[in-house]
CSV table of C-alpha atoms in Angstrom, one decimal:
chain,number,residue,atom,x,y,z
A,1,MET,CA,0.0,0.0,0.0
A,2,PHE,CA,1.3,3.5,-0.9
A,3,PRO,CA,1.7,6.1,1.9
A,4,ARG,CA,-1.6,8.0,2.1
A,5,VAL,CA,-2.3,11.7,2.6
A,6,TYR,CA,-5.5,13.2,3.7
A,7,LEU,CA,-6.4,16.4,1.9
A,8,PRO,CA,-10.1,17.3,2.2
A,9,ASP,CA,-9.9,19.9,-0.6
A,10,VAL,CA,-8.2,17.7,-3.2
A,11,ASN,CA,-10.1,17.3,-6.5
A,12,ARG,CA,-9.6,16.6,-10.2
A,13,GLU,CA,-8.3,20.1,-10.8
A,14,THR,CA,-5.6,19.9,-8.0
A,15,GLU,CA,-2.1,20.1,-9.4
A,16,GLU,CA,0.9,20.7,-7.1
A,17,VAL,CA,-0.2,21.2,-3.6
A,18,ARG,CA,1.8,22.1,-0.4
A,19,LEU,CA,0.8,19.8,2.4
A,20,PRO,CA,-0.5,21.2,5.7
A,21,ASP,CA,1.9,20.9,8.6
A,22,ASP,CA,0.5,17.7,10.2
A,23,GLU,CA,0.4,15.8,6.8
A,24,ALA,CA,3.8,17.2,5.8
A,25,HIS,CA,5.2,15.9,9.2
A,26,HIS,CA,3.7,12.5,8.8
A,27,LEU,CA,4.8,12.0,5.2
A,28,GLY,CA,8.3,13.6,5.5
A,29,ARG,CA,9.4,12.9,9.0
A,30,VAL,CA,7.5,9.8,10.2
A,31,LEU,CA,7.2,7.8,6.9
A,32,ARG,CA,10.5,9.5,5.6
A,33,VAL,CA,9.1,9.7,2.1
A,34,GLY,CA,11.3,11.7,-0.4
A,35,PRO,CA,11.0,13.5,-3.7
A,36,GLY,CA,9.8,11.2,-6.5
A,37,ALA,CA,7.9,8.8,-4.2
A,38,GLU,CA,4.5,7.7,-5.3
A,39,VAL,CA,1.7,8.3,-2.8
A,40,ARG,CA,-2.1,8.4,-2.6
A,41,VAL,CA,-4.2,11.4,-1.7
A,42,PHE,CA,-7.8,11.0,-0.4
A,43,ASP,CA,-10.5,13.5,0.4
A,44,GLY,CA,-12.2,11.7,3.2
A,45,ARG,CA,-15.4,11.5,1.2
A,46,GLY,CA,-14.4,8.5,-0.9
A,47,ARG,CA,-12.2,10.0,-3.7
A,48,GLU,CA,-8.6,9.0,-4.0
A,49,TYR,CA,-5.8,10.2,-6.4
A,50,ARG,CA,-2.4,9.1,-7.5
A,51,ALA,CA,0.3,11.6,-6.6
A,52,HIS,CA,4.0,12.0,-6.4
A,53,VAL,CA,6.2,13.9,-3.9
A,54,THR,CA,7.9,16.9,-5.6
A,55,THR,CA,9.5,18.6,-2.6
A,56,ALA,CA,10.3,17.2,0.8
A,57,SER,CA,12.2,19.6,3.0
A,58,ARG,CA,11.7,20.0,6.7
A,59,GLN,CA,9.4,23.0,6.2
A,60,ASP,CA,7.8,22.3,2.9
A,61,VAL,CA,6.4,19.0,1.6
A,62,ARG,CA,4.6,19.2,-1.8
A,63,VAL,CA,2.9,16.6,-4.0
A,64,ARG,CA,1.8,16.6,-7.6
A,65,VAL,CA,-1.7,15.1,-7.9
A,66,SER,CA,-2.4,13.1,-11.1
A,67,GLU,CA,-5.3,10.8,-12.0
A,68,PRO,CA,-8.1,9.5,-9.8
A,69,VAL,CA,-7.7,5.8,-8.7
A,70,ALA,CA,-10.4,3.4,-7.5
A,71,ALA,CA,-10.9,3.8,-3.8
A,72,GLN,CA,-11.0,0.7,-1.5
A,73,PRO,CA,-14.5,-0.6,-1.5
A,74,LEU,CA,-16.4,-0.2,1.8
A,75,PRO,CA,-18.9,-2.7,3.2
A,76,HIS,CA,-22.2,-2.8,1.4
A,77,VAL,CA,-24.1,-2.5,4.7
A,78,SER,CA,-24.1,1.0,6.2
A,79,LEU,CA,-23.3,0.3,9.8
A,80,THR,CA,-23.6,2.8,12.6
A,81,VAL,CA,-22.0,2.1,16.0
A,82,VAL,CA,-24.0,3.7,18.8
A,83,GLN,CA,-21.5,3.7,21.7
A,84,ALA,CA,-22.1,4.8,25.3
A,85,LEU,CA,-19.2,7.0,26.3
A,86,LEU,CA,-16.4,5.1,27.9
A,87,LYS,CA,-13.6,6.4,30.1
A,88,GLY,CA,-9.9,7.1,29.3
A,89,ASN,CA,-8.6,6.3,25.9
A,90,ALA,CA,-11.2,3.6,25.2
A,91,MET,CA,-13.2,5.9,22.9
A,92,ASP,CA,-10.1,6.7,20.8
A,93,ASP,CA,-9.5,2.9,20.4
A,94,ILE,CA,-13.1,2.5,19.4
A,95,VAL,CA,-12.8,5.3,16.8
A,96,ARG,CA,-9.7,3.7,15.4
A,97,ASP,CA,-11.1,0.2,15.2
A,98,CYS,CA,-14.5,1.2,13.8
A,99,THR,CA,-12.7,3.2,11.1
A,100,MET,CA,-10.6,0.1,10.4
A,101,VAL,CA,-13.4,-2.3,9.9
A,102,GLY,CA,-15.5,0.0,7.7
A,103,VAL,CA,-18.2,1.4,10.0
A,104,THR,CA,-20.1,4.3,8.3
A,105,ALA,CA,-20.9,6.3,11.4
A,106,LEU,CA,-20.1,6.5,15.1
A,107,GLN,CA,-22.7,8.0,17.4
A,108,PRO,CA,-21.5,8.5,21.0
A,109,VAL,CA,-24.3,8.5,23.5
A,110,ARG,CA,-24.6,9.3,27.2
A,111,SER,CA,-26.4,6.6,29.2
A,112,GLU,CA,-27.3,6.2,32.9
A,113,ARG,CA,-24.1,4.4,33.9
A,114,CYS,CA,-21.7,6.6,31.9
A,115,THR,CA,-19.1,8.1,34.2
A,116,VAL,CA,-17.4,10.4,31.7
A,117,SER,CA,-17.3,14.1,32.7
A,118,ALA,CA,-18.5,16.8,30.3
A,119,ALA,CA,-15.1,18.5,30.8
A,120,SER,CA,-13.2,15.6,29.4
A,121,LEU,CA,-15.4,15.6,26.4
A,122,SER,CA,-14.9,19.3,25.5
A,123,ARG,CA,-12.2,18.6,22.8
A,124,ALA,CA,-12.9,14.9,22.4
A,125,ARG,CA,-14.7,15.1,19.1
A,126,GLU,CA,-11.8,17.0,17.4
A,127,ARG,CA,-9.4,14.3,18.7
A,128,TRP,CA,-11.7,11.5,17.5
A,129,GLN,CA,-11.6,13.1,14.0
A,130,ARG,CA,-7.8,13.0,14.1
A,131,VAL,CA,-7.8,9.4,15.2
A,132,ALA,CA,-10.2,8.5,12.4
A,133,VAL,CA,-8.0,10.2,9.8
A,134,ALA,CA,-4.9,8.3,11.1
A,135,SER,CA,-6.8,5.0,11.0
A,136,ALA,CA,-8.2,5.7,7.5
A,137,LYS,CA,-4.6,6.2,6.2
A,138,GLN,CA,-3.5,2.9,7.6
A,139,CYS,CA,-6.5,0.8,6.6
A,140,GLY,CA,-6.9,2.2,3.1
A,141,ARG,CA,-10.4,3.7,3.3
A,142,ALA,CA,-10.9,6.9,1.3
A,143,ALA,CA,-14.2,7.9,3.1
A,144,LEU,CA,-14.0,8.8,6.8
A,145,PRO,CA,-16.7,7.7,9.1
A,146,VAL,CA,-19.1,10.3,10.4
A,147,ILE,CA,-18.4,11.0,14.0
A,148,ALA,CA,-21.5,12.5,15.5
A,149,GLU,CA,-21.9,14.9,18.5
A,150,PRO,CA,-22.5,12.9,21.7
A,151,THR,CA,-26.2,12.8,22.5
A,152,PRO,CA,-28.4,11.4,25.3
A,153,PHE,CA,-29.3,7.7,24.7
A,154,PRO,CA,-33.1,8.3,25.0
A,155,LEU,CA,-32.8,11.1,22.4
A,156,TRP,CA,-31.1,8.8,20.0
A,157,LEU,CA,-33.8,6.1,20.5
A,158,ASP,CA,-36.4,8.7,19.9
A,159,ARG,CA,-35.1,10.6,16.9
A,160,HIS,CA,-32.4,8.7,15.1
A,161,ARG,CA,-33.1,5.0,15.2
A,162,THR,CA,-33.8,3.6,11.8
A,163,GLY,CA,-33.5,0.1,10.2
A,164,LEU,CA,-32.2,-2.9,12.1
A,165,ALA,CA,-30.9,-1.9,15.6
A,166,LEU,CA,-29.1,-4.4,17.7
A,167,LEU,CA,-28.5,-3.8,21.4
A,168,LEU,CA,-25.5,-5.7,22.6
A,169,VAL,CA,-26.2,-7.4,25.9
A,170,GLU,CA,-23.9,-8.9,28.4
A,171,PRO,CA,-24.0,-12.7,29.1
A,172,ALA,CA,-26.3,-12.2,32.2
A,173,ALA,CA,-28.9,-10.5,30.1
A,174,ALA,CA,-28.6,-12.8,27.1
A,175,ALA,CA,-31.8,-14.9,27.6
A,176,GLY,CA,-33.9,-14.7,24.4
A,177,ALA,CA,-31.3,-12.5,22.7
A,178,LEU,CA,-30.4,-13.0,19.0
A,179,ARG,CA,-27.1,-14.8,18.2
A,180,LEU,CA,-24.9,-14.2,15.2
A,181,ARG,CA,-26.1,-17.4,13.7
A,182,ASP,CA,-29.7,-16.2,13.8
A,183,LEU,CA,-28.7,-13.1,11.8
A,184,ALA,CA,-27.0,-15.3,9.3
A,185,ARG,CA,-30.4,-16.7,8.4
A,186,GLN,CA,-32.0,-13.3,7.9
A,187,ALA,CA,-31.8,-11.1,4.8
A,188,VAL,CA,-28.8,-8.7,4.7
A,189,PRO,CA,-30.0,-5.3,5.8
A,190,GLU,CA,-29.2,-2.1,3.9
A,191,ARG,CA,-28.4,-0.2,7.1
A,192,ALA,CA,-28.0,-1.3,10.7
A,193,SER,CA,-27.0,0.0,14.1
A,194,ILE,CA,-25.3,-1.7,16.9
A,195,VAL,CA,-25.8,-0.2,20.3
A,196,VAL,CA,-23.1,-0.8,22.9
A,197,GLY,CA,-23.3,0.1,26.6
A,198,PRO,CA,-20.8,1.5,29.0
A,199,GLU,CA,-18.5,-0.5,31.3
A,200,GLY,CA,-21.3,-0.9,33.8
A,201,GLY,CA,-23.9,-2.0,31.2
A,202,TRP,CA,-27.4,-0.8,30.6
A,203,THR,CA,-29.9,-0.2,33.4
A,204,PRO,CA,-33.1,-2.4,33.1
A,205,GLU,CA,-35.0,0.8,32.2
A,206,GLU,CA,-32.7,1.6,29.3
A,207,HIS,CA,-32.9,-2.0,28.1
A,208,GLU,CA,-36.7,-1.8,28.2
A,209,ALA,CA,-36.8,1.6,26.5
A,210,ALA,CA,-34.5,0.3,23.8
A,211,ARG,CA,-36.8,-2.8,23.3
A,212,ALA,CA,-39.9,-0.6,23.2
A,213,ALA,CA,-38.2,1.6,20.6
A,214,GLY,CA,-37.6,-1.4,18.3
A,215,CYS,CA,-34.0,-2.5,19.2
A,216,GLN,CA,-33.3,-6.2,19.3
A,217,ALA,CA,-31.0,-7.8,21.9
A,218,LEU,CA,-27.9,-9.4,20.5
A,219,THR,CA,-25.4,-11.6,22.4
A,220,LEU,CA,-21.9,-12.4,21.4
A,221,GLY,CA,-21.6,-15.5,23.6
A,222,PRO,CA,-21.1,-16.5,27.3
A,223,LEU,CA,-17.8,-14.6,28.0
A,224,THR,CA,-17.5,-11.0,29.2
A,225,LEU,CA,-15.7,-8.9,26.6
A,226,ARG,CA,-13.7,-5.8,27.5
A,227,ALA,CA,-16.0,-2.8,26.9
A,228,ALA,CA,-13.7,-1.3,24.4
A,229,ALA,CA,-13.5,-4.5,22.4
A,230,VAL,CA,-17.3,-5.0,22.0
A,231,PRO,CA,-17.9,-2.6,19.1
A,232,LEU,CA,-14.9,-4.0,17.2
A,233,VAL,CA,-15.9,-7.6,17.6
A,234,ALA,CA,-19.6,-6.9,16.9
A,235,ALA,CA,-19.0,-4.7,13.9
A,236,ALA,CA,-16.3,-6.9,12.4
A,237,ALA,CA,-18.4,-10.0,12.8
A,238,LEU,CA,-21.6,-8.5,11.4
A,239,LEU,CA,-19.9,-6.8,8.4
A,240,ALA,CA,-18.0,-10.0,7.6
A,241,LEU,CA,-21.3,-12.0,7.9
A,242,TRP,CA,-23.1,-9.6,5.6
A,243,GLU,CA,-20.3,-9.1,3.1
B,1,MET,CA,-19.7,-11.1,38.5
B,2,PHE,CA,-17.8,-12.0,41.7
B,3,PRO,CA,-14.1,-11.2,42.1
B,4,ARG,CA,-12.2,-14.2,40.8
B,5,VAL,CA,-9.0,-15.8,42.1
B,6,TYR,CA,-6.8,-18.2,40.2
B,7,LEU,CA,-5.5,-21.1,42.3
B,8,PRO,CA,-4.2,-23.9,40.2
B,9,ASP,CA,-4.2,-26.3,43.2
B,10,VAL,CA,-7.7,-25.7,44.4
B,11,ASN,CA,-10.0,-28.8,44.6
B,12,ARG,CA,-13.0,-30.3,46.4
B,13,GLU,CA,-11.0,-30.9,49.5
B,14,THR,CA,-9.6,-27.4,49.8
B,15,GLU,CA,-10.8,-25.6,53.0
B,16,GLU,CA,-9.2,-22.4,54.1
B,17,VAL,CA,-6.3,-21.3,51.9
B,18,ARG,CA,-3.8,-18.5,52.1
B,19,LEU,CA,-3.4,-16.8,48.7
B,20,PRO,CA,-0.1,-16.4,47.0
B,21,ASP,CA,1.3,-12.9,46.9
B,22,ASP,CA,0.1,-11.8,43.5
B,23,GLU,CA,-3.4,-13.1,44.0
B,24,ALA,CA,-3.5,-11.6,47.6
B,25,HIS,CA,-2.4,-8.3,46.2
B,26,HIS,CA,-5.0,-8.3,43.4
B,27,LEU,CA,-7.9,-9.2,45.7
B,28,GLY,CA,-6.9,-7.2,48.7
B,29,ARG,CA,-5.2,-4.1,47.3
B,30,VAL,CA,-6.5,-3.7,43.7
B,31,LEU,CA,-10.1,-4.9,44.2
B,32,ARG,CA,-10.2,-3.9,47.9
B,33,VAL,CA,-12.2,-7.0,48.9
B,34,GLY,CA,-12.6,-7.4,52.7
B,35,PRO,CA,-13.4,-10.2,55.1
B,36,GLY,CA,-16.8,-11.8,54.4
B,37,ALA,CA,-16.9,-11.0,50.7
B,38,GLU,CA,-18.0,-13.7,48.4
B,39,VAL,CA,-15.5,-14.6,45.6
B,40,ARG,CA,-14.9,-17.3,43.0
B,41,VAL,CA,-11.8,-19.5,42.9
B,42,PHE,CA,-10.9,-21.3,39.6
B,43,ASP,CA,-8.2,-23.8,38.8
B,44,GLY,CA,-7.5,-22.8,35.2
B,45,ARG,CA,-8.6,-26.2,34.0
B,46,GLY,CA,-12.3,-25.6,34.0
B,47,ARG,CA,-13.3,-26.0,37.7
B,48,GLU,CA,-14.7,-23.2,39.7
B,49,TYR,CA,-15.7,-22.9,43.4
B,50,ARG,CA,-17.6,-20.5,45.6
B,51,ALA,CA,-15.5,-19.0,48.4
B,52,HIS,CA,-15.5,-16.3,51.0
B,53,VAL,CA,-12.7,-14.0,52.2
B,54,THR,CA,-11.8,-14.8,55.9
B,55,THR,CA,-8.7,-12.7,56.4
B,56,ALA,CA,-7.6,-9.6,54.4
B,57,SER,CA,-4.6,-7.9,55.9
B,58,ARG,CA,-1.7,-6.4,53.9
B,59,GLN,CA,0.4,-9.5,54.3
B,60,ASP,CA,-2.1,-12.2,54.5
B,61,VAL,CA,-5.3,-12.8,52.5
B,62,ARG,CA,-7.2,-16.0,53.0
B,63,VAL,CA,-10.3,-17.5,51.6
B,64,ARG,CA,-12.6,-20.4,52.7
B,65,VAL,CA,-13.6,-22.5,49.7
B,66,SER,CA,-17.0,-24.1,49.7
B,67,GLU,CA,-19.0,-25.9,46.9
B,68,PRO,CA,-18.2,-26.1,43.2
B,69,VAL,CA,-20.2,-23.8,40.9
B,70,ALA,CA,-20.9,-24.2,37.2
B,71,ALA,CA,-18.1,-22.7,35.2
B,72,GLN,CA,-18.8,-20.3,32.3
B,73,PRO,CA,-19.4,-22.4,29.2
B,74,LEU,CA,-16.7,-22.2,26.6
B,75,PRO,CA,-17.3,-22.2,22.8
B,76,HIS,CA,-18.2,-25.6,21.4
B,77,VAL,CA,-15.6,-25.4,18.8
B,78,SER,CA,-12.0,-25.8,19.9
B,79,LEU,CA,-10.2,-23.0,18.2
B,80,THR,CA,-6.4,-22.6,18.0
B,81,VAL,CA,-4.9,-19.3,17.0
B,82,VAL,CA,-1.6,-19.8,15.2
B,83,GLN,CA,0.0,-16.4,15.4
B,84,ALA,CA,3.2,-15.2,13.7
B,85,LEU,CA,5.2,-13.4,16.4
B,86,LEU,CA,4.5,-9.6,16.4
B,87,LYS,CA,6.6,-6.8,17.9
B,88,GLY,CA,6.2,-4.9,21.1
B,89,ASN,CA,3.2,-5.5,23.3
B,90,ALA,CA,1.1,-6.8,20.4
B,91,MET,CA,1.4,-10.4,21.5
B,92,ASP,CA,0.3,-9.5,25.0
B,93,ASP,CA,-2.9,-7.9,23.6
B,94,ILE,CA,-3.4,-11.0,21.5
B,95,VAL,CA,-3.1,-13.3,24.5
B,96,ARG,CA,-5.6,-11.1,26.4
B,97,ASP,CA,-8.1,-10.9,23.6
B,98,CYS,CA,-7.9,-14.6,22.6
B,99,THR,CA,-8.5,-15.6,26.2
B,100,MET,CA,-11.4,-13.2,26.3
B,101,VAL,CA,-13.2,-14.6,23.3
B,102,GLY,CA,-12.7,-18.2,24.3
B,103,VAL,CA,-9.9,-19.5,22.2
B,104,THR,CA,-8.6,-23.0,23.3
B,105,ALA,CA,-5.0,-22.6,22.4
B,106,LEU,CA,-2.5,-20.0,21.1
B,107,GLN,CA,0.4,-21.3,19.1
B,108,PRO,CA,3.0,-18.6,18.4
B,109,VAL,CA,5.0,-19.3,15.2
B,110,ARG,CA,8.1,-17.8,13.7
B,111,SER,CA,7.6,-16.9,10.0
B,112,GLU,CA,9.9,-15.4,7.4
B,113,ARG,CA,8.9,-11.8,7.9
B,114,CYS,CA,8.9,-11.9,11.8
B,115,THR,CA,11.2,-9.3,13.1
B,116,VAL,CA,11.1,-10.3,16.8
B,117,SER,CA,14.5,-11.1,18.4
B,118,ALA,CA,15.0,-14.3,20.3
B,119,ALA,CA,16.2,-12.2,23.3
B,120,SER,CA,12.9,-10.4,23.6
B,121,LEU,CA,11.2,-13.8,23.7
B,122,SER,CA,13.2,-15.3,26.5
B,123,ARG,CA,10.7,-14.6,29.3
B,124,ALA,CA,7.7,-13.9,27.0
B,125,ARG,CA,5.9,-17.1,27.5
B,126,GLU,CA,5.8,-16.6,31.3
B,127,ARG,CA,4.4,-13.1,30.8
B,128,TRP,CA,1.8,-14.4,28.3
B,129,GLN,CA,0.7,-16.9,31.0
B,130,ARG,CA,0.2,-14.0,33.5
B,131,VAL,CA,-1.7,-12.0,30.8
B,132,ALA,CA,-4.0,-15.0,30.2
B,133,VAL,CA,-4.7,-15.4,33.9
B,134,ALA,CA,-5.6,-11.7,34.3
B,135,SER,CA,-7.9,-11.9,31.2
B,136,ALA,CA,-9.5,-15.1,32.4
B,137,LYS,CA,-10.4,-13.4,35.7
B,138,GLN,CA,-12.1,-10.6,34.0
B,139,CYS,CA,-14.0,-12.5,31.3
B,140,GLY,CA,-15.2,-15.3,33.6
B,141,ARG,CA,-13.5,-18.3,32.0
B,142,ALA,CA,-12.4,-21.1,34.4
B,143,ALA,CA,-10.1,-22.9,31.9
B,144,LEU,CA,-7.0,-21.0,30.7
B,145,PRO,CA,-6.0,-21.3,27.1
B,146,VAL,CA,-2.9,-23.4,26.3
B,147,ILE,CA,-0.1,-21.1,25.3
B,148,ALA,CA,2.4,-23.2,23.3
B,149,GLU,CA,6.1,-22.7,22.9
B,150,PRO,CA,6.9,-20.6,19.8
B,151,THR,CA,7.8,-22.9,16.9
B,152,PRO,CA,8.9,-22.4,13.2
B,153,PHE,CA,5.8,-22.0,10.9
B,154,PRO,CA,6.9,-24.9,8.6
B,155,LEU,CA,7.2,-27.2,11.6
B,156,TRP,CA,3.7,-26.3,12.7
B,157,LEU,CA,2.4,-27.0,9.2
B,158,ASP,CA,4.2,-30.3,9.1
B,159,ARG,CA,3.4,-31.7,12.5
B,160,HIS,CA,0.5,-29.9,14.2
B,161,ARG,CA,-2.0,-29.0,11.6
B,162,THR,CA,-5.3,-30.9,12.1
B,163,GLY,CA,-8.9,-30.2,11.2
B,164,LEU,CA,-10.1,-27.0,9.4
B,165,ALA,CA,-7.1,-24.6,9.1
B,166,LEU,CA,-7.8,-21.1,7.8
B,167,LEU,CA,-5.0,-18.9,6.7
B,168,LEU,CA,-5.9,-15.2,7.1
B,169,VAL,CA,-4.9,-13.3,4.0
B,170,GLU,CA,-4.6,-9.5,3.4
B,171,PRO,CA,-6.9,-7.8,0.9
B,172,ALA,CA,-4.2,-7.9,-1.9
B,173,ALA,CA,-4.1,-11.7,-1.6
B,174,ALA,CA,-7.8,-12.3,-1.2
B,175,ALA,CA,-8.7,-13.5,-4.7
B,176,GLY,CA,-10.4,-16.9,-4.4
B,177,ALA,CA,-10.2,-16.8,-0.6
B,178,LEU,CA,-13.1,-18.0,1.6
B,179,ARG,CA,-15.4,-15.3,3.1
B,180,LEU,CA,-17.2,-15.6,6.5
B,181,ARG,CA,-20.4,-16.1,4.5
B,182,ASP,CA,-19.0,-19.2,2.8
B,183,LEU,CA,-18.2,-20.7,6.2
B,184,ALA,CA,-21.7,-20.0,7.4
B,185,ARG,CA,-23.0,-22.5,4.8
B,186,GLN,CA,-20.6,-25.2,5.9
B,187,ALA,CA,-21.0,-27.6,8.8
B,188,VAL,CA,-19.7,-26.4,12.1
B,189,PRO,CA,-16.3,-28.1,12.7
B,190,GLU,CA,-15.2,-29.7,16.0
B,191,ARG,CA,-11.8,-28.0,15.9
B,192,ALA,CA,-10.3,-25.4,13.8
B,193,SER,CA,-7.2,-23.2,13.5
B,194,ILE,CA,-6.8,-19.7,12.3
B,195,VAL,CA,-3.3,-18.8,11.1
B,196,VAL,CA,-2.4,-15.1,11.3
B,197,GLY,CA,0.7,-13.6,9.7
B,198,PRO,CA,3.2,-10.9,11.0
B,199,GLU,CA,2.9,-7.2,10.2
B,200,GLY,CA,4.6,-7.8,6.8
B,201,GLY,CA,2.3,-10.6,5.8
B,202,TRP,CA,3.2,-14.1,4.5
B,203,THR,CA,5.8,-14.6,1.8
B,204,PRO,CA,4.4,-16.2,-1.4
B,205,GLU,CA,6.4,-19.4,-0.5
B,206,GLU,CA,4.8,-19.6,3.0
B,207,HIS,CA,1.4,-19.0,1.4
B,208,GLU,CA,2.0,-21.8,-1.0
B,209,ALA,CA,3.4,-24.2,1.7
B,210,ALA,CA,0.3,-23.5,3.8
B,211,ARG,CA,-2.0,-24.2,0.9
B,212,ALA,CA,-0.1,-27.4,0.1
B,213,ALA,CA,-0.4,-28.5,3.7
B,214,GLY,CA,-4.2,-28.1,3.5
B,215,CYS,CA,-4.8,-24.6,4.9
B,216,GLN,CA,-7.6,-22.6,3.2
B,217,ALA,CA,-7.3,-18.9,2.7
B,218,LEU,CA,-9.8,-16.7,4.5
B,219,THR,CA,-10.4,-13.0,3.9
B,220,LEU,CA,-12.1,-10.6,6.4
B,221,GLY,CA,-12.9,-8.0,3.7
B,222,PRO,CA,-11.3,-5.2,1.7
B,223,LEU,CA,-9.8,-3.1,4.5
B,224,THR,CA,-6.4,-3.6,6.1
B,225,LEU,CA,-6.7,-4.4,9.8
B,226,ARG,CA,-4.1,-3.7,12.4
B,227,ALA,CA,-2.0,-6.9,12.7
B,228,ALA,CA,-2.8,-7.2,16.4
B,229,ALA,CA,-6.6,-6.9,15.8
B,230,VAL,CA,-6.8,-9.7,13.2
B,231,PRO,CA,-6.8,-12.7,15.6
B,232,LEU,CA,-9.4,-11.0,17.8
B,233,VAL,CA,-11.7,-10.1,14.9
B,234,ALA,CA,-11.3,-13.5,13.2
B,235,ALA,CA,-11.7,-15.6,16.3
B,236,ALA,CA,-14.7,-13.6,17.6
B,237,ALA,CA,-16.4,-13.7,14.2
B,238,LEU,CA,-15.8,-17.5,13.7
B,239,LEU,CA,-16.8,-18.5,17.3
B,240,ALA,CA,-19.9,-16.3,17.1
B,241,LEU,CA,-20.8,-17.8,13.8
B,242,TRP,CA,-20.3,-21.4,15.0
B,243,GLU,CA,-22.0,-20.9,18.4
């Protein structure tokens, strides 16, 4: 895979372009790419171009953009991960992993048992965007996932739930829940959401509200997964199943 | 879930037992469990017991073991992850995640493009055992995965391959590879192995040797996953599919 550069403004008319500081640093100092090297430039909305490095000094890295190339195909199913806010760096890992497996959108939600302070969220969305860009460069996708503004879980249930919505439940709440095998027997949906709780799980009231709003419970088996691994495992398994 | 203690020697005859230092520290100082608290004690081979803390001082933590309890069920399919050695902490993460999703055994292998030095491996297996114990405590499994001695990949192909063996291939090598959907149409195997390459992938010779030895190529889709996430994603998806 060629080194990849994120330039949201790139288009068919772009000729030589000077890279912004962060992209210049990544290409020139981290990947140590020099003049003449072939790279790929993507716009984050699904377009990708062939390009060559023309200048690579410490202060000034430029690329000449040539023809469009076929972007990496994304999964056919548009999958949204609705994730209750987790502590520490867990959300960064989730953004990275969801980008990597081809999720269309990530919707952070605030649920009863979330313990994340509003202060720690103030610049989080900006950071998540950067994490998504870094992950997109590595995994080859040319369209970034949409990272939505955090919203209260009841509001998401009320206003935004569409299509198949699967509420991931822990082993203790798995009685009657769908298993992956059950989904393998159903038609592949056009769009779907998986809804993942915080470290402490859902309250019974949230579980019931989700059910009443049309979410179906899904279990991944008898073992207790790390909270931050649940969206990766669920998204990867579902997208692979539906591919 | 109750706090869980790993005591390989526990059995039906065990009464009061003083915990070894690491378990005492984890229970008393990390989880801050005091006298009277109910805990679970497991032997790492699938047996689990109810127990209560009787003493919890800084130097001396003891539990009284009572009746056996049903252990968390493990997946029906015995899955071995054959993992080419990765750099840094990636193998620790893989041990943790494979334990968490219910893998039966982890077989580290040395492949052509492995860049891990023998020196860095000298105490690795001991560390992996500790990582597996910590992960088993958290995810609820009572039987630890077997963590095998690292072995050359050709030797594994030659001597140890049995049952369904799936070689994970990167998107560039995915032509003709099985997809998860194909496996959903086949009978559930009793035992299976997934074989995961190093950061740099397999050499064409290794790929061919694996094919000749009866491994089938499996692709997880068009995107390039982080090397350390591949076994988690593949194991979780397959075990969920076969459950």
